[in-house]
Coordinates of C-alpha atoms in Angstrom, one line a residue:
M418 CA 0.5 0.2 0.0
T419 CA 1.2 3.4 -0.7
N420 CA 3.1 5.3 2.3
N421 CA 0.5 8.6 2.3
K422 CA 3.4 10.7 3.5
E423 CA 4.7 10.0 -0.6
L424 CA 1.0 11.6 -2.1
A425 CA 0.9 14.6 -3.7
P426 CA -2.3 16.1 -3.1
V427 CA -5.4 14.8 -5.2
V428 CA -6.0 16.4 -8.5
D429 CA -9.8 16.4 -8.4
D430 CA -10.9 16.9 -12.2
L431 CA -7.9 14.6 -13.8
S432 CA -7.9 11.1 -13.6
A433 CA -5.5 8.2 -15.6
Y434 CA -6.2 5.1 -17.5
I435 CA -3.5 2.5 -16.5
I436 CA -2.2 -0.2 -18.9
G437 CA -3.3 1.4 -22.3
G438 CA -4.7 -1.5 -24.8
A439 CA -3.3 -5.1 -24.8
V440 CA -1.1 -6.3 -22.3
S441 CA 1.9 -8.8 -22.5
A442 CA 2.1 -12.0 -20.4
V443 CA 5.9 -11.2 -20.0
H444 CA 7.6 -7.7 -20.2
K445 CA 9.2 -7.6 -23.7
D446 CA 12.4 -5.5 -24.5
V447 CA 10.7 -2.3 -26.3
E448 CA 12.3 0.7 -26.8
F449 CA 9.1 3.1 -25.4
E450 CA 7.4 2.5 -21.9
S451 CA 4.1 2.3 -23.2
D452 CA 4.7 -0.4 -25.8
S453 CA 4.3 -3.1 -23.6
R454 CA 2.7 -3.2 -20.1
T455 CA 2.2 -6.2 -18.2
P456 CA -0.5 -6.8 -15.6
A457 CA 1.9 -6.5 -12.6
Q458 CA 2.8 -3.3 -14.1
G459 CA -0.8 -2.4 -14.5
L460 CA -0.2 -2.6 -10.5
D461 CA 2.2 -0.7 -10.7
D462 CA 0.8 2.2 -12.7
A463 CA -2.3 2.3 -10.3
V464 CA 0.4 3.0 -7.5
E465 CA 1.9 5.8 -9.4
A466 CA -1.4 7.7 -10.5
E467 CA -2.0 7.4 -7.0
R468 CA 1.3 8.6 -5.7
L469 CA 1.1 11.3 -8.6
G470 CA -2.6 12.5 -7.0
F471 CA -5.1 11.2 -10.1
R472 CA -8.3 11.1 -8.6
T473 CA -9.3 7.5 -10.6
G474 CA -7.4 4.6 -12.3
F475 CA -9.3 3.4 -15.0
L476 CA -9.2 0.4 -16.5
S477 CA -10.3 -1.1 -19.9
E478 CA -10.9 -4.8 -19.9
R479 CA -9.5 -7.1 -22.5
W480 CA -10.5 -11.0 -22.6
D481 CA -7.2 -12.4 -22.4
I482 CA -4.7 -11.6 -19.2
K483 CA -6.4 -8.3 -18.5
E484 CA -9.6 -9.6 -16.6
A485 CA -10.9 -6.3 -14.9
G486 CA -11.6 -7.7 -11.8
V487 CA -8.4 -9.3 -10.8
I488 CA -6.1 -6.7 -11.8
L489 CA -8.6 -4.0 -9.9
S490 CA -8.5 -5.9 -7.1
G491 CA -4.8 -6.2 -6.5
A492 CA -4.6 -2.6 -7.6
A493 CA -6.9 -1.5 -4.9
A494 CA -4.8 -3.5 -2.5
R495 CA -1.8 -1.6 -2.9
T496 CA -3.4 1.6 -2.7
S497 CA -5.4 3.5 -0.3
R498 CA -7.4 6.3 -1.4
I499 CA -7.1 6.5 -5.5
N500 CA -10.7 5.6 -7.3
L501 CA -10.5 2.6 -9.1
A502 CA -13.0 1.7 -12.2
T503 CA -13.7 -0.6 -14.9
G504 CA -13.4 1.5 -17.9
L505 CA -15.1 -0.6 -19.4
I506 CA -17.1 -4.2 -19.3
A507 CA -19.7 -5.3 -21.4
P508 CA -22.8 -6.2 -19.0
L509 CA -24.1 -9.2 -21.3
T510 CA -20.6 -10.9 -20.5
R511 CA -21.2 -11.2 -16.7
H512 CA -24.6 -12.9 -15.2
P513 CA -25.9 -9.8 -13.4
W514 CA -25.3 -11.6 -9.9
Q515 CA -21.4 -12.0 -10.8
A516 CA -21.3 -8.3 -12.2
A517 CA -23.0 -6.9 -8.5
A518 CA -20.9 -9.3 -6.4
F519 CA -17.6 -7.9 -8.4
A520 CA -18.7 -4.5 -7.4
A521 CA -20.2 -5.3 -3.8
T522 CA -16.8 -7.1 -2.8
M523 CA -14.7 -4.2 -3.9
Q524 CA -16.3 -2.0 -2.2
A525 CA -16.6 -4.3 1.0
C526 CA -12.7 -4.9 0.7
Y527 CA -11.7 -1.7 0.0
G528 CA -14.0 1.1 0.9
N529 CA -16.1 3.6 -1.5
R530 CA -13.4 4.0 -4.0
F531 CA -15.0 1.3 -7.0
I532 CA -16.9 2.8 -10.2
L533 CA -18.2 0.2 -12.2
G534 CA -18.2 1.2 -16.0
L535 CA -20.5 -0.2 -18.5
G536 CA -20.2 -0.5 -22.7
R537 CA -22.3 -1.8 -24.8
G538 CA -19.3 -4.2 -26.3
E539 CA -18.5 -4.6 -29.4
D540 CA -20.4 -6.7 -32.2
G541 CA -17.8 -8.3 -34.6
V542 CA -15.8 -9.7 -31.4
F543 CA -18.6 -10.7 -29.6
R544 CA -19.9 -13.0 -32.6
D545 CA -16.9 -14.7 -32.4
M546 CA -16.8 -15.4 -28.7
G547 CA -20.7 -16.8 -28.9
M548 CA -21.9 -13.0 -27.3
R549 CA -23.7 -10.4 -28.3
K550 CA -23.7 -6.4 -28.1
A551 CA -26.5 -5.0 -25.6
T552 CA -28.9 -2.8 -26.4
Y553 CA -30.0 0.3 -24.9
R554 CA -32.9 -1.3 -22.9
E555 CA -30.5 -4.1 -21.4
L556 CA -28.0 -1.8 -20.1
V557 CA -31.1 0.2 -18.3
D558 CA -33.0 -3.5 -17.3
Y559 CA -29.0 -4.5 -16.1
V560 CA -28.5 -1.4 -14.4
A561 CA -31.5 -1.6 -12.5
M562 CA -31.2 -5.2 -11.7
L563 CA -27.5 -4.6 -9.9
R564 CA -29.1 -1.9 -8.0
T565 CA -31.9 -3.8 -6.7
Q566 CA -29.6 -6.7 -5.4
W567 CA -27.2 -3.9 -3.7
R568 CA -30.5 -2.5 -1.8
G569 CA -31.1 -6.3 -0.3
E570 CA -34.4 -6.3 -2.5
T571 CA -35.6 -9.4 -4.8
V572 CA -34.8 -9.2 -8.4
H573 CA -37.8 -10.9 -10.6
Y574 CA -36.7 -10.4 -14.1
Q575 CA -37.4 -12.0 -17.5
G576 CA -36.5 -10.5 -20.7
S577 CA -33.7 -10.7 -23.2
I578 CA -31.3 -10.6 -20.5
G579 CA -32.7 -14.1 -19.2
T580 CA -35.0 -15.5 -16.4
F581 CA -34.2 -14.5 -13.0
P582 CA -37.2 -15.8 -11.2
A583 CA -35.3 -14.6 -7.7
L584 CA -32.1 -12.9 -7.8
K585 CA -31.1 -11.7 -4.8
F586 CA -28.0 -11.0 -2.4
M587 CA -27.4 -12.9 1.0
D588 CA -26.2 -9.6 2.5
T589 CA -26.7 -6.0 1.6
V590 CA -23.6 -3.7 0.3
P591 CA -22.0 -1.6 3.3
G592 CA -22.2 2.2 2.5
E593 CA -23.1 3.8 -0.2
L594 CA -24.2 1.9 -3.4
P595 CA -21.3 1.7 -6.0
P596 CA -21.8 4.3 -8.7
V597 CA -22.5 3.4 -12.4
W598 CA -21.1 4.7 -15.4
F599 CA -21.6 4.3 -19.1
G600 CA -19.1 4.8 -21.9
T601 CA -20.5 6.3 -25.0
F602 CA -20.8 8.7 -27.4
A603 CA -23.8 10.5 -25.9
R604 CA -25.9 10.2 -28.9
S605 CA -29.6 10.6 -28.6
K606 CA -30.0 7.2 -27.3
G607 CA -27.0 6.9 -25.3
A608 CA -27.6 10.6 -23.6
E609 CA -31.6 9.3 -22.8
T610 CA -29.8 5.9 -20.9
L611 CA -27.3 8.1 -19.1
A612 CA -29.8 9.8 -17.5
S613 CA -32.4 7.4 -16.7
S614 CA -29.8 4.9 -15.2
F615 CA -26.5 5.8 -14.6
D616 CA -24.0 8.2 -12.4
G617 CA -21.4 9.1 -14.8
V618 CA -19.9 9.1 -18.2
I619 CA -16.7 8.2 -20.1
L620 CA -16.4 9.7 -23.2
P621 CA -14.4 8.1 -25.4
P622 CA -11.2 9.4 -26.8
V623 CA -10.0 10.5 -30.3
I624 CA -13.0 13.5 -30.4
C625 CA -12.4 16.8 -30.3
P626 CA -13.7 19.7 -27.7
E627 CA -16.4 20.4 -29.8
A628 CA -17.6 17.1 -30.2
T629 CA -17.2 17.1 -26.5
A630 CA -19.2 20.2 -26.0
R631 CA -22.3 18.5 -28.2
S632 CA -22.4 15.5 -26.0
V633 CA -22.6 17.4 -22.8
A634 CA -25.4 19.2 -24.7
R635 CA -27.0 16.1 -25.1
I636 CA -26.3 15.0 -21.6
R637 CA -27.7 18.1 -20.1
L638 CA -30.8 18.2 -22.3
A639 CA -31.7 14.5 -21.6
C640 CA -31.5 15.1 -17.9
E641 CA -33.8 18.1 -18.5
K642 CA -36.1 15.8 -20.2
I643 CA -37.0 13.9 -17.5
G644 CA -36.4 16.6 -14.5
R645 CA -33.0 15.5 -13.4
D646 CA -29.7 17.3 -12.4
P647 CA -27.6 17.7 -15.0
A648 CA -24.8 18.0 -12.3
A649 CA -26.0 14.6 -11.1
I650 CA -24.0 12.8 -13.8
R651 CA -20.0 13.0 -13.6
I652 CA -18.8 13.8 -17.4
A653 CA -15.2 12.1 -17.9
Q654 CA -13.4 12.8 -21.1
A655 CA -10.6 10.2 -22.0
V656 CA -7.7 12.1 -24.3
I657 CA -4.9 10.6 -25.6
T658 CA -1.7 12.0 -23.9
A659 CA 1.9 12.1 -24.9
P660 CA 3.5 14.8 -23.1
E661 CA 7.4 15.8 -24.8
L662 CA 7.2 11.9 -25.6
D663 CA 9.2 10.8 -28.6
E664 CA 8.0 11.4 -31.8
L665 CA 7.8 7.8 -32.8
E666 CA 6.1 6.8 -29.7
T667 CA 3.8 9.7 -30.3
L668 CA 2.8 8.6 -33.5
S669 CA 2.3 4.9 -32.2
L670 CA -0.2 6.2 -29.0
A671 CA -1.8 8.4 -31.0
H672 CA -2.2 8.3 -34.9
A673 CA -1.7 4.4 -34.5
R674 CA -4.3 3.5 -32.1
S675 CA -6.5 6.1 -33.4
L676 CA -6.2 3.9 -36.6
G677 CA -8.0 0.8 -35.0
Y678 CA -10.9 3.2 -33.8
L679 CA -10.9 4.4 -37.8
Q680 CA -10.4 1.0 -39.3
Y681 CA -13.1 -0.5 -37.2
K682 CA -16.6 -0.5 -39.2
G683 CA -19.5 1.8 -37.9
Y684 CA -17.5 3.3 -34.7
G685 CA -15.1 4.6 -37.4
E686 CA -17.9 6.6 -39.2
V687 CA -19.0 8.0 -35.5
L688 CA -15.8 8.7 -34.9
V689 CA -15.7 10.9 -38.1
E690 CA -19.6 12.5 -37.5
E691 CA -18.9 13.6 -34.3
N692 CA -15.4 15.2 -35.3
G693 CA -16.6 16.8 -38.8
W694 CA -14.0 15.3 -40.5
E695 CA -14.1 14.2 -44.2
M696 CA -15.6 10.5 -44.1
S697 CA -12.8 10.2 -47.0
L698 CA -10.3 9.5 -44.7
L699 CA -12.1 5.9 -43.7
D700 CA -11.2 4.9 -47.4
Q701 CA -7.7 6.0 -47.3
I702 CA -7.3 4.2 -43.8
R703 CA -9.3 0.9 -44.7
S704 CA -7.6 0.6 -48.2
H705 CA -4.2 0.3 -47.2
K706 CA -2.2 -2.9 -48.0
Q707 CA -1.6 -3.6 -44.3
L708 CA -5.2 -3.2 -43.0
V709 CA -6.7 -5.0 -46.6
E710 CA -4.8 -7.9 -45.9
N711 CA -6.8 -9.0 -42.3
E712 CA -10.6 -9.3 -42.0
V713 CA -10.3 -8.1 -38.4
V714 CA -9.7 -4.7 -37.0
A715 CA -5.6 -4.2 -36.9
D716 CA -5.1 -3.6 -33.4
R717 CA -6.3 -7.4 -32.8
I718 CA -3.6 -8.3 -34.9
Y719 CA -0.6 -5.9 -34.8
H720 CA 0.8 -3.9 -31.8
R721 CA 0.2 -0.3 -32.2
H722 CA 4.4 0.1 -33.1
E723 CA 3.6 -2.2 -36.0
L724 CA 1.1 0.0 -37.5
L725 CA 3.3 3.1 -38.0
E726 CA 3.0 3.3 -41.9
P727 CA -0.9 3.3 -42.4
A728 CA -1.2 5.5 -39.2
R729 CA 1.0 8.3 -41.0
L730 CA -2.0 8.4 -43.5
I731 CA -4.1 10.5 -40.2
P732 CA -3.0 14.2 -40.5
D733 CA -1.0 15.2 -37.4
E734 CA -3.7 18.6 -37.7
L735 CA -6.4 16.0 -36.8
M736 CA -4.4 14.3 -34.0
K737 CA -3.6 17.9 -32.3
Q738 CA -7.1 18.5 -32.5
T739 CA -8.0 15.3 -30.2
C740 CA -4.9 14.6 -28.7
A741 CA -2.5 16.4 -25.6
I742 CA 0.3 15.8 -27.3
G743 CA 3.8 18.0 -27.4
S744 CA 5.1 20.4 -24.3
V745 CA 3.8 19.9 -21.1
E746 CA 2.3 23.4 -22.0
E747 CA 0.7 22.6 -24.6
C748 CA -0.9 19.1 -23.6
V749 CA -2.1 21.4 -20.9
N750 CA -4.0 24.1 -23.2
T751 CA -5.3 21.1 -25.2
L752 CA -6.9 19.8 -22.1
Q753 CA -8.4 22.7 -20.8
K754 CA -10.2 22.9 -23.9
F755 CA -12.0 19.7 -22.9
K756 CA -12.6 21.0 -19.5
D757 CA -13.9 24.1 -21.3
A758 CA -16.1 22.4 -23.4
G759 CA -17.9 21.1 -20.0
A760 CA -16.0 17.8 -18.9
D761 CA -15.8 17.4 -15.3
E762 CA -12.8 15.9 -15.3
I763 CA -10.1 14.7 -18.0
T764 CA -8.6 10.8 -17.9
T765 CA -5.1 10.5 -19.6
Y766 CA -5.3 7.4 -22.0
G767 CA -3.0 5.7 -23.9
S768 CA 0.5 6.8 -22.0
T769 CA 1.6 5.5 -18.4
P770 CA 0.8 7.6 -15.3
G771 CA 4.7 7.9 -14.7
Q772 CA 4.9 9.4 -18.5
N773 CA 1.9 12.0 -17.5
A774 CA 4.2 13.2 -13.9
K775 CA 4.6 16.6 -15.5
L776 CA 1.6 17.1 -16.8
V777 CA -0.2 16.2 -13.7
A778 CA 1.9 18.7 -12.0
A779 CA 1.3 21.6 -14.3
W780 CA -2.3 21.0 -14.7
R781 CA -2.3 21.2 -10.8
D782 CA -0.1 24.1 -10.6
R783 CA -2.7 26.1 -13.0
T784 CA -5.2 26.3 -10.5
Q785 CA -3.0 27.7 -7.6

């Protein structure tokens, strides 16, 4: 557990992702720190994030050796103050009793530091696994079942998620109910779902501040329509950060990571629309020889540093609009634009918490 004497003051509006992207079973001999992270290094990332003063450590789950419950429990055991969140898990990958138990057990062990972040999931990946993407209605039902169990009440449900005649906890959750967040662009349906059922939102990376402002406006409108205080939903904007990093590592963190999002059919179109980019960018990326040869999303086959050639198709200008890159001062200015757009907090993405040490210090100092 981190020694409290070593901890910097918490920055209330800055959080961090731990282990951005895929993980490796063993540490590889790589040129850049962000190129290879093991699950064990993910635990170290959480400790470092707490020491530096980040508010929350988010973990995006992958199905192999990046199971959220194991890593976040280990991170919580080694820390004392930082919040820890799934960012994200797909609800239909877990029985609603198991998901409720995960959050309740985290809270029982480590106090009110856990956030359960949910996302709808990916159709292509899910089909391969014999599963499917959740509908918005199913998300609402799923969250309701979690909270019913946490209150010590009985779930009586029959619907598209399954049949649960009498789903109930033996013990109630100690303290406050765990907050539940939703990862979404907050377009029409997403904003309505947020307003009706969630405590917070994680807006995806690689969107510009203007897109953030539009998401925030949609969330506020959806809340007002049902008489909910918009301030009840905490808005976090994920931003790829590469403060004072090597040019090639920046290309890997920003351009190559964005490449995977843009190549993915459906998601890429939404990303381009939200940012107001030219749709022709998708054709250029998806027709690149390295990507055409594969029938699945490239980042499931290649590591980011193996995608640098097609990644160069993404103009630097677009990355500067959506990512915090360059000097620490330039990064602070970029993050401030997302705050001005209405985000309650920023969460650094892609780079490690340690790589953002100067950035978090400068971000803290800007308000002092």
